[in-house]
Each structure stands twice: as structure tokens, then as C-alpha cells.
Short mmCIF file of N, CA and C in Angstrom, two decimals:
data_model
loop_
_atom_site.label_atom_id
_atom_site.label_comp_id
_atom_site.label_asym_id
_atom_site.label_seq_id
_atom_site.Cartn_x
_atom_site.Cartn_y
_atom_site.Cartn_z
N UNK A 177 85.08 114.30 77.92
CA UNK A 177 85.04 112.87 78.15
C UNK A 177 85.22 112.59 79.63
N UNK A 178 84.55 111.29 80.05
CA UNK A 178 84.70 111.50 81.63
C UNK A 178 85.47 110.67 82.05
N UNK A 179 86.29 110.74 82.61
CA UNK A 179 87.15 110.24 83.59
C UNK A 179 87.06 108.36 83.63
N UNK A 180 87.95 107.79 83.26
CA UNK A 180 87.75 106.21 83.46
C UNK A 180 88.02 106.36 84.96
N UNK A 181 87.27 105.50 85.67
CA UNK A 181 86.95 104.81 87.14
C UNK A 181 88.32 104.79 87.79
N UNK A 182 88.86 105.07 88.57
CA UNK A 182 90.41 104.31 88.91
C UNK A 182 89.79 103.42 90.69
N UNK A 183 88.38 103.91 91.01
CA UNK A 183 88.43 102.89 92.09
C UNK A 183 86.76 102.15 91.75
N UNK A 184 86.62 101.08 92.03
CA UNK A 184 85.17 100.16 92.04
C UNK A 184 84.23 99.87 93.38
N UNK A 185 83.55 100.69 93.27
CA UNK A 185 82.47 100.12 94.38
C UNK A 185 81.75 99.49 94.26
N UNK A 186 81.68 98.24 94.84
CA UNK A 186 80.69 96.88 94.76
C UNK A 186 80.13 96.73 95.98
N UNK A 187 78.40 96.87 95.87
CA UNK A 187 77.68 96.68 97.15
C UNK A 187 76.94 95.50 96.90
N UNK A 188 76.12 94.53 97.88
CA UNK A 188 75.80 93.45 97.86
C UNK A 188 74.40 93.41 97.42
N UNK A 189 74.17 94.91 97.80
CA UNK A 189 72.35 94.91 97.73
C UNK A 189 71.91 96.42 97.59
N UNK A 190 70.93 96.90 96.77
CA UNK A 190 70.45 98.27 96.86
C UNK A 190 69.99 98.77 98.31
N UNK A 191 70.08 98.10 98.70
CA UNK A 191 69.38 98.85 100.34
C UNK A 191 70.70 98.90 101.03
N UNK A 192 72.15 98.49 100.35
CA UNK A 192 72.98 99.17 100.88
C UNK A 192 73.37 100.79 100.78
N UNK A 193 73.11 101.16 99.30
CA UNK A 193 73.31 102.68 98.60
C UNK A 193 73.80 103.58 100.10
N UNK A 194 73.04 103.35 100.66
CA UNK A 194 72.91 104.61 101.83
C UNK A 194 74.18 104.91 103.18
N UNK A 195 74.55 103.30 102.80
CA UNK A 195 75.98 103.48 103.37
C UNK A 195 77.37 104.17 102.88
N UNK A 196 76.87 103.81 100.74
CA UNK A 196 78.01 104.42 100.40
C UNK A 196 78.43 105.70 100.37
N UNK A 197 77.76 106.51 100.40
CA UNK A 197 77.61 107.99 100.52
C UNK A 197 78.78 108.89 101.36
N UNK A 198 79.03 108.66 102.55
CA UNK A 198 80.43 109.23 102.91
C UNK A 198 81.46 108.41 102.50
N UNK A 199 82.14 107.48 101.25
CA UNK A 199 82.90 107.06 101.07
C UNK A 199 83.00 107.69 99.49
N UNK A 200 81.59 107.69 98.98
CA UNK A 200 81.31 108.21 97.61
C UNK A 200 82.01 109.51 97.78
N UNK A 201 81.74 110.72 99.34
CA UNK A 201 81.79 111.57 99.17
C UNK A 201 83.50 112.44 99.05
N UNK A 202 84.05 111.11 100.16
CA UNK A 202 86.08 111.49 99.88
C UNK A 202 86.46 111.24 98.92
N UNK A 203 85.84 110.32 97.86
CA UNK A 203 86.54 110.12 96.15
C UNK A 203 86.58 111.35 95.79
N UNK A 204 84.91 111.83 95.89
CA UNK A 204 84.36 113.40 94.90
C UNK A 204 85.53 114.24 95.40
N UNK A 205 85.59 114.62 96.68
CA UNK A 205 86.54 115.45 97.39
C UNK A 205 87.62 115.59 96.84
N UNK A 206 88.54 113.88 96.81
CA UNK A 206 89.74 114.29 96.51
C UNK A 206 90.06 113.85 94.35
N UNK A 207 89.00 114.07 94.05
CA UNK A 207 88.73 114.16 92.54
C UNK A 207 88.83 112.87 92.18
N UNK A 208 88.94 111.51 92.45
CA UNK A 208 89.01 110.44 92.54
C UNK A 208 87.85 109.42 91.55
N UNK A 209 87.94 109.87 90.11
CA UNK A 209 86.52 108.71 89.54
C UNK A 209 86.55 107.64 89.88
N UNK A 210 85.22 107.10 90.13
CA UNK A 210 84.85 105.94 90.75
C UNK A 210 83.49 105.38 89.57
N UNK A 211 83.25 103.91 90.40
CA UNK A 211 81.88 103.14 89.83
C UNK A 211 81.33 102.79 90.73
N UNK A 212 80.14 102.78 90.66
CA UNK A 212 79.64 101.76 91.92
C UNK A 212 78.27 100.95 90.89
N UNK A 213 78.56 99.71 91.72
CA UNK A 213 77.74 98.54 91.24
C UNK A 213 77.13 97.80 92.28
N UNK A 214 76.05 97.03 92.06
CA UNK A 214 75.32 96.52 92.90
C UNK A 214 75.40 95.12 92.38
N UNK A 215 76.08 94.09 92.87
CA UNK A 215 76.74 92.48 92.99
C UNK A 215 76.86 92.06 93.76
N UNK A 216 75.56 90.79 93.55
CA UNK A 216 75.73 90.33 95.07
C UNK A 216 76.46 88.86 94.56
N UNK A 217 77.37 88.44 95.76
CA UNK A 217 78.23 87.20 95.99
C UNK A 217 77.75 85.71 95.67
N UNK A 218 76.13 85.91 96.06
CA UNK A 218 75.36 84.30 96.23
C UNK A 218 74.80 84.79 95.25
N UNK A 219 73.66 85.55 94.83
CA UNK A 219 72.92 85.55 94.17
C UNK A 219 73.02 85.72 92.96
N UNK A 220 74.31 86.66 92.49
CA UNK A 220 74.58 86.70 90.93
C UNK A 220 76.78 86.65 91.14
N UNK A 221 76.70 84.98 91.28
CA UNK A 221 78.70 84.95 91.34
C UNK A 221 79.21 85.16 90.49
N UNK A 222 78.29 84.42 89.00
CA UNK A 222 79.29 84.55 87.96
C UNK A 222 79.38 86.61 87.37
N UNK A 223 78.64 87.21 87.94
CA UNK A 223 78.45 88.47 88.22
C UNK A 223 79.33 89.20 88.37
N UNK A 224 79.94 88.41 90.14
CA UNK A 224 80.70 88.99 90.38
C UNK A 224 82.26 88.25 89.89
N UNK A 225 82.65 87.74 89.69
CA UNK A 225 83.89 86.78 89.09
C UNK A 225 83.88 87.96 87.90
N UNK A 226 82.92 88.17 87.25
CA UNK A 226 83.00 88.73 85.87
C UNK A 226 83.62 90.14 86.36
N UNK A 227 83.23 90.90 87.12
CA UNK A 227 83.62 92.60 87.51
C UNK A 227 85.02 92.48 88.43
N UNK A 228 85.24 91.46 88.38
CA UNK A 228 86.40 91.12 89.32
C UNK A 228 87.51 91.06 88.16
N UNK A 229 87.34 90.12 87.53
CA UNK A 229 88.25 89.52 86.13
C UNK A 229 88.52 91.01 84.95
N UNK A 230 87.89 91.40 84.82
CA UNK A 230 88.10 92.57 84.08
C UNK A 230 87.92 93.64 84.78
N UNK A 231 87.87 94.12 85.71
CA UNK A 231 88.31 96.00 86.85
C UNK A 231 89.82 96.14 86.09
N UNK A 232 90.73 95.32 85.56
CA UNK A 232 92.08 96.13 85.75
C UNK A 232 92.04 96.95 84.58
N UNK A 233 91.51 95.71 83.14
CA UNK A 233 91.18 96.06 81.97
C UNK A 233 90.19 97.65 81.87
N UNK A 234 89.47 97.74 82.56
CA UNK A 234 88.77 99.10 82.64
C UNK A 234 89.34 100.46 83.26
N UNK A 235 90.73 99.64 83.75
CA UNK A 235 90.86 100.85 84.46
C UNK A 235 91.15 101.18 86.08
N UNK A 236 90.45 100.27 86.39
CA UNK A 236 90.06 100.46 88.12
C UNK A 236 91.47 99.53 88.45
N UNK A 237 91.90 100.43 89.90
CA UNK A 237 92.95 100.34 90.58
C UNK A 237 92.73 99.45 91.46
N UNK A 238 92.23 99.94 92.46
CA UNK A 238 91.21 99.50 93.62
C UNK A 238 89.84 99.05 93.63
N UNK A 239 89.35 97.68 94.40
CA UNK A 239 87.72 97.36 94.60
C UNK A 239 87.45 97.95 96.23
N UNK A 240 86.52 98.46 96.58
CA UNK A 240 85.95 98.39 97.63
C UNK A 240 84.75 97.74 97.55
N UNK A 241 84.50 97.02 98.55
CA UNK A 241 83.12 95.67 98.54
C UNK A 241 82.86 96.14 100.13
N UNK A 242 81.19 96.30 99.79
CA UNK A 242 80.52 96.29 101.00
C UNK A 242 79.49 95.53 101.30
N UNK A 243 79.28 94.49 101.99
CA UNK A 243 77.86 93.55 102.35
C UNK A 243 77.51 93.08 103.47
N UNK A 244 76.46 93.17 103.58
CA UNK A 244 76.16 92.70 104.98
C UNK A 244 75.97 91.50 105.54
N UNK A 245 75.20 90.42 106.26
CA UNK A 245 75.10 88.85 106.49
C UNK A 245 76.26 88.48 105.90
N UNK A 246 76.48 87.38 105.76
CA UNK A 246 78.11 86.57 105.42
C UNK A 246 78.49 87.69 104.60
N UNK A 247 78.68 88.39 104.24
CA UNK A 247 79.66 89.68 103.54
C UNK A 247 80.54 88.76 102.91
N UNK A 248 80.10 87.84 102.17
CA UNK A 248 81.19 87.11 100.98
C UNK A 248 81.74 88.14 99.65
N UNK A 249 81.65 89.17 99.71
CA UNK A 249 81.23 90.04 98.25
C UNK A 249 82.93 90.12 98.18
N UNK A 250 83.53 90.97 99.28
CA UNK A 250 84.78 91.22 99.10
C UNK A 250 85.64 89.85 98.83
N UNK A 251 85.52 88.71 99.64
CA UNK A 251 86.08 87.65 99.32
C UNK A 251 86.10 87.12 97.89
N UNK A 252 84.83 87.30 97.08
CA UNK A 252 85.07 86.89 95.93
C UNK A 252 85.41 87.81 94.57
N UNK A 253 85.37 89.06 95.31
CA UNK A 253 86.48 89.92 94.48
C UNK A 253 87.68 89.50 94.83
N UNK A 254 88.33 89.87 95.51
CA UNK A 254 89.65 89.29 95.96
C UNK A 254 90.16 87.79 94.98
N UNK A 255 88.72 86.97 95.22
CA UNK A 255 89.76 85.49 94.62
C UNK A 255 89.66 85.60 92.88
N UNK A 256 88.78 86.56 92.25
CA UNK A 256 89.25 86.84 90.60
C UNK A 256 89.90 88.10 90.54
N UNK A 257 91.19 88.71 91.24
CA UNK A 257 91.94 89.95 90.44
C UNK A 257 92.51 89.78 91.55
N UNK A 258 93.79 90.60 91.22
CA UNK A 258 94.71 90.58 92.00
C UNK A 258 95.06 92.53 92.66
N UNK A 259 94.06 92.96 92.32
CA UNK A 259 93.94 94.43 92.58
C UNK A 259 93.66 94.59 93.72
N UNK A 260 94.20 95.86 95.24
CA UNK A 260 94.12 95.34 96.21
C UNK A 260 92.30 95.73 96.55
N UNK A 261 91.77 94.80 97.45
CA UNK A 261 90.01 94.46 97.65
C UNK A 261 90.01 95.12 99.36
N UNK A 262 89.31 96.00 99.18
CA UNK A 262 89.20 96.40 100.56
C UNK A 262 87.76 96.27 101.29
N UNK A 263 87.48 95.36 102.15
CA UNK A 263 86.31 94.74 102.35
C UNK A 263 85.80 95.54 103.30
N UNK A 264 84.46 96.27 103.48
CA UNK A 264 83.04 97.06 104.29
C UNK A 264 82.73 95.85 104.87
N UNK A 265 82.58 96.19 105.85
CA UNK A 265 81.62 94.89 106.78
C UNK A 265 80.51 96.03 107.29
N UNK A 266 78.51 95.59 106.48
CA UNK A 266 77.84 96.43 106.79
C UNK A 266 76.70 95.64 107.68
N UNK A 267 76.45 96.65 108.63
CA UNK A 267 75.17 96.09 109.60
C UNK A 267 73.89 95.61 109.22
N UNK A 268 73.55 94.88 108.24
CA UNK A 268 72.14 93.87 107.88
C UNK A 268 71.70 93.71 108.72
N UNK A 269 72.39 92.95 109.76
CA UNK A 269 71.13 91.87 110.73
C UNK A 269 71.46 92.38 111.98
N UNK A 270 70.15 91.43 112.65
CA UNK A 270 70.40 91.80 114.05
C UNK A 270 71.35 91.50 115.10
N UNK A 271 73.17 91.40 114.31
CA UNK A 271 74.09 91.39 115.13
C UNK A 271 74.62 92.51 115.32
N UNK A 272 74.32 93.21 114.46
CA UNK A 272 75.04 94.81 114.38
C UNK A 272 76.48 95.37 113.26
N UNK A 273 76.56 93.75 112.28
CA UNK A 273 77.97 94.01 111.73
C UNK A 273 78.47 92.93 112.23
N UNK A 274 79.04 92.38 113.17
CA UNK A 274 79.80 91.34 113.71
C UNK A 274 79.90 90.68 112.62
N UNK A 275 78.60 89.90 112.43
CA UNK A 275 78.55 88.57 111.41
C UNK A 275 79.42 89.20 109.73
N UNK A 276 79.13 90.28 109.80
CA UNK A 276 79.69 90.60 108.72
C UNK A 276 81.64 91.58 108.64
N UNK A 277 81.65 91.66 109.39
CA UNK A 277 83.31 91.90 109.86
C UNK A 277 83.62 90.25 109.85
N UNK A 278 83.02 89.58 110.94
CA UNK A 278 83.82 88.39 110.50
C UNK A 278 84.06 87.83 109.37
N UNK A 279 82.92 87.54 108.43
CA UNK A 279 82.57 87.19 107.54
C UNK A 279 83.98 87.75 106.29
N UNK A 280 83.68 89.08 106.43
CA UNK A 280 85.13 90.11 105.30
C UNK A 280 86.50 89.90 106.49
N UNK A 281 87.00 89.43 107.43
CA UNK A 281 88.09 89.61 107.51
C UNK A 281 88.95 88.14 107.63
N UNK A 282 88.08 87.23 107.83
CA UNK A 282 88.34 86.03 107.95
C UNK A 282 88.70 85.24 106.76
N UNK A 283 89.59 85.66 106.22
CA UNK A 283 89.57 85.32 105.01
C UNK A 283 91.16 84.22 104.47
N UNK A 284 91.27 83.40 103.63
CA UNK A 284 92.36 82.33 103.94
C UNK A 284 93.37 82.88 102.86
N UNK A 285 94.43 82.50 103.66
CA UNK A 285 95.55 82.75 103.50
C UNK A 285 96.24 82.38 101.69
N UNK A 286 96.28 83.87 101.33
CA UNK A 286 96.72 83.86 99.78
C UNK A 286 95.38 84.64 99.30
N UNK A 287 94.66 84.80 100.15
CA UNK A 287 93.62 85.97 99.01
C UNK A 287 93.29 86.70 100.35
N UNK A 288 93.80 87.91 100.16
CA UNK A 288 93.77 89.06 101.67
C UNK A 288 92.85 90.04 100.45
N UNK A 289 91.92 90.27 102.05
CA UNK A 289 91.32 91.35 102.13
C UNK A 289 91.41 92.87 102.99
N UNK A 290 91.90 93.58 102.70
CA UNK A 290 92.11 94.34 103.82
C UNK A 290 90.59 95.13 104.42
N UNK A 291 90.06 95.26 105.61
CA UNK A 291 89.54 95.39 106.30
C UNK A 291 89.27 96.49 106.89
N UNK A 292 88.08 97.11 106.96
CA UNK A 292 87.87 98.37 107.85
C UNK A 292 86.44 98.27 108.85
N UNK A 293 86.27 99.83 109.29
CA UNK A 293 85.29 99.31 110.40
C UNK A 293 84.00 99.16 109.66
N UNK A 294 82.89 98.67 110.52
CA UNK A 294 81.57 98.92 109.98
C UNK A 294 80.92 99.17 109.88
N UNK A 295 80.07 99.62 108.45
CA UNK A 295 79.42 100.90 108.03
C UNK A 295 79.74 101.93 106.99
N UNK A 296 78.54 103.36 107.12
CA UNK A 296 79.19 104.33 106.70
C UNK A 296 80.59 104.86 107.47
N UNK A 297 81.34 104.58 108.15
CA UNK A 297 82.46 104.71 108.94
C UNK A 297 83.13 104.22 107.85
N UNK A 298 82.91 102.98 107.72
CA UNK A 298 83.58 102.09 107.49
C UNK A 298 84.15 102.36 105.79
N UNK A 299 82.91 102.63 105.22
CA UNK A 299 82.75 103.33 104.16
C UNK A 299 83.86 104.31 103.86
N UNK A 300 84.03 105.17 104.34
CA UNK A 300 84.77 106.73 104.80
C UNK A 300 85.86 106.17 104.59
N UNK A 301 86.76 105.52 105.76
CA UNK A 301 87.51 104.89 105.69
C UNK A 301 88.61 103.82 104.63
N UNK A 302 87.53 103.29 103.57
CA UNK A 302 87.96 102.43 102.68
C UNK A 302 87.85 103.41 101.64
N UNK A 303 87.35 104.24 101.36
CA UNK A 303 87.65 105.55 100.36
C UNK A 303 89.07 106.08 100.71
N UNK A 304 89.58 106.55 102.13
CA UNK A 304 90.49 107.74 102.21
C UNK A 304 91.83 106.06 102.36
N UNK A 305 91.87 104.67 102.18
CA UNK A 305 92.96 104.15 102.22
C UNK A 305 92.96 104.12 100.57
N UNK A 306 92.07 103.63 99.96
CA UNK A 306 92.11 103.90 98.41
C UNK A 306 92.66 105.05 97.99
N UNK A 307 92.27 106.22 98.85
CA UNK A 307 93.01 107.71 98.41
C UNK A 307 94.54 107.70 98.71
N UNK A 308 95.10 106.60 99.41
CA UNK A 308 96.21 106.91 100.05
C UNK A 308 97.26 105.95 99.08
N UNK A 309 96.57 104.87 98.74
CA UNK A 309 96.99 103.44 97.89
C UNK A 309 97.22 104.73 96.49
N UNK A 310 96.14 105.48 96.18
CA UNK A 310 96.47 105.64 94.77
C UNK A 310 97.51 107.03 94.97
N UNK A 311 97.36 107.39 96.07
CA UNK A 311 98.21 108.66 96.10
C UNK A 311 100.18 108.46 96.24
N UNK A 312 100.25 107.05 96.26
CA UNK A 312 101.73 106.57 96.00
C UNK A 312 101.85 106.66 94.96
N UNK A 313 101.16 107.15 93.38
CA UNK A 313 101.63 107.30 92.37
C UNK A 313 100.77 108.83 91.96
N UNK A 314 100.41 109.68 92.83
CA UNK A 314 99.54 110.91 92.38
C UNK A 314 99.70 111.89 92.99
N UNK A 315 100.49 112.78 92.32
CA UNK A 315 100.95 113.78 93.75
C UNK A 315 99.33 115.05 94.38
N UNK A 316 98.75 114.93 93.38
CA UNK A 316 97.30 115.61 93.54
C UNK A 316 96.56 114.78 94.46
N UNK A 317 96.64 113.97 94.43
CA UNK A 317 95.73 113.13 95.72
C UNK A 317 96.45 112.79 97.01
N UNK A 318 98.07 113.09 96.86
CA UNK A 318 99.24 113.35 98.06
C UNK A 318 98.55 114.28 99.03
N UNK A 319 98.97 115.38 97.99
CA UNK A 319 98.71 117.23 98.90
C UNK A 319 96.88 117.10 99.28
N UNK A 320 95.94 116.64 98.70
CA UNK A 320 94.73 116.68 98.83
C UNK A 320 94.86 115.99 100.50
N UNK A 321 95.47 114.45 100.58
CA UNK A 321 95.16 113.71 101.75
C UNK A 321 96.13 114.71 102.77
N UNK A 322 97.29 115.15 102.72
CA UNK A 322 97.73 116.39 103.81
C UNK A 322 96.70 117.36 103.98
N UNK A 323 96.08 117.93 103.01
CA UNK A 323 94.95 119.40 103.41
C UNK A 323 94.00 118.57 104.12
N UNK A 324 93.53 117.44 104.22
CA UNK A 324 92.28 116.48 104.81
C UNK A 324 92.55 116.48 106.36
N UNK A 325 93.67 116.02 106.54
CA UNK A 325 94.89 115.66 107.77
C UNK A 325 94.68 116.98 108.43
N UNK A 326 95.15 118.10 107.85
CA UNK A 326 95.21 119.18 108.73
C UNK A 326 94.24 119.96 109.27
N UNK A 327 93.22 119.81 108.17
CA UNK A 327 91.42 120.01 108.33
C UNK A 327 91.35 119.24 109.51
N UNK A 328 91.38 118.22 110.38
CA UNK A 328 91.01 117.13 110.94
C UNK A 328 91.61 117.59 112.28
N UNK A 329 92.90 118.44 111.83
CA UNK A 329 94.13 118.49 112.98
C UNK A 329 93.19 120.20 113.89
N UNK A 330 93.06 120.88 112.82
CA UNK A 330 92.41 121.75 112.83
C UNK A 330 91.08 121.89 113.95
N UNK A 331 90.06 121.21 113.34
CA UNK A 331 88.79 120.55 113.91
C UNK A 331 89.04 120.67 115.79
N UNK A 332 90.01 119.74 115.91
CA UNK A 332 90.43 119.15 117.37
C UNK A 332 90.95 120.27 118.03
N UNK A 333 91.49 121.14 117.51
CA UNK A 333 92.58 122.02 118.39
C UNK A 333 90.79 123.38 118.18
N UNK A 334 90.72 123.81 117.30
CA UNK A 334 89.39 124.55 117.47
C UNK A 334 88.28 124.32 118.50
N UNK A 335 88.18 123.14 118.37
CA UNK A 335 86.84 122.27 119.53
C UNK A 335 87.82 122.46 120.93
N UNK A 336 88.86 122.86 120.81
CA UNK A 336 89.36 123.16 122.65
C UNK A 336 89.72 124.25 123.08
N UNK A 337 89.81 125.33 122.05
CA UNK A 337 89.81 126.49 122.54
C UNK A 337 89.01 127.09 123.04
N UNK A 338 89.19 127.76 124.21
CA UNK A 338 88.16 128.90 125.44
C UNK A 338 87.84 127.19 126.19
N UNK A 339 88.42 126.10 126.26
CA UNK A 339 88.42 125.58 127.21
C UNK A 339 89.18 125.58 128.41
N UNK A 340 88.32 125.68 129.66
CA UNK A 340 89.28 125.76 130.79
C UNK A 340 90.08 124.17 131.11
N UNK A 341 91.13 124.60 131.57
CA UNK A 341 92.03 123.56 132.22
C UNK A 341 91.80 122.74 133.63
#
């Protein structure tokens, strides 16, 4: 039997898919089942109100929402559940992201979104705080995010050796 979801990925649009992929890929890593859905904010709300209102009932811990232009997606997860919503701000248009960082971080007071950078970065990022959110109750996804850490610590000190001073 497979694994109920413990985190939700909600993207705004299929031509996002391609961002989720290094965020998809630290769940797989640190064994983490996930969903991902495609809900967009304007175009299908009662959509999203609906995957918002029932994530806890299924299971899911955490939402991550990624969208680009007004990036309303995370905001209106956030205002149906009280599960914490960690908002992608992705590059659509020709601002580069801006419009859409603002858009996910600007958000009013009593429905927080927490915020990362934008993109597949950004992506990455809202996976390994979800890994960290659920790893306060998982000691397997604890020791997983230390072996990640030291991999990382690793990386840096390797890339400088046989360098001169």
C-alpha cells in the first residue's frame, strides 16, 4: 500500500511541472510521500478552497504552492487550512519572478505564508524546510537532513583542496 502524502504540491499551471522537479527530488531523497496537483487560484478557486479544506483530512502536513504572475495560489491555500503554506514565487513573465515573490510574500496579516526564493531554487528549498517542519516529529528525516548538511559541508571543503593560498 502506498504511502499517504504527508506534503502537497500545488502548481498554478502545467507549464510549471518543470520547476517542480528539484523539490520533487529532496522529498524522494529523504523518503518523504508527496502529491502534486495542478490548481490554479483564478481560474479554478473553488478548486483550490476545496484541496486546501481537506489536505489535513488526507493526511498532508504541509502545502507547498508554486505560481507565477500574481502567484495568488499560496495565498489561497493559506486562507482555507491552517497547515503551514509555503509559497514558490515562479518566473512567468517578463519580470523575472519579482511580480510573483511579491505577489506570495505580501500577504496580510493573520494568514502567513512563508516564503522562499524563485524557482527551481526556490522549489529545492521549500521541499528541504518541509523536510525540516516534518523532521520535528521524525527522527528518519532528522539524521537524513544532517547526512544532506554534511554532503553540502563536504562539497565545499573538496572544491578547495590542491587550492593554492
Amino acid at each position: 500500500m502506498k504511502d499517504r502524502p504527508k506534503v502537497g504540491i500545488v502548481i498554478g499551471s502545467a507549464s510549471d511541472k518543470g520547476e517542480v522537479e528539484k523539490g520533487t527530488a529532496i522529498l524522494k531523497r529523504f523518503g518523504i510521500p508527496f502529491e502534486l496537483r495542478i490548481i490554479s487560484a483564478h481560474r479554478t478557486p473553488e478548486l483550490a478552497a476545496e484541496y486546501a479544506k481537506g489536505a489535513a483530512s488526507r493526511g498532508i502536513s504541509i502545502i507547498i504552492a508554486g505560481a507565477g504572475y500574481a502567484a495568488h495560489l499560496a495565498g489561497a491555500m493559506a486562507a482555507n487550512t491552517i497547515l503551514p503554506v509555503i509559497g514558490v514565487p515562479l518566473a512567468a513573465s517578463s519580470l523575472g519572478g519579482l511580480d510573483s515573490l511579491l505577489s506570495t510574500v505580501q500577504m496580510p496579516k493573520g494568514i502567513p505564508v512563508a516564503t522562499v526564493t524563485i524557482g527551481g531554487v526556490g522549489m529545492e528549498n521549500a521541499a528541504l524546510l518541509a523536510a525540516e517542519i516534518l523532521a520535528l516529529n521524525d527522527e528518519s528525516i532528522r539524521k537524513e537532513l544532517i547526512k544532506y548538511r554534511e554532503e553540502m559541508k563536504k562539497a565545499i571543503k573538496d572544491a578547495n583542496e590542491g587550492d593554492d593560498d
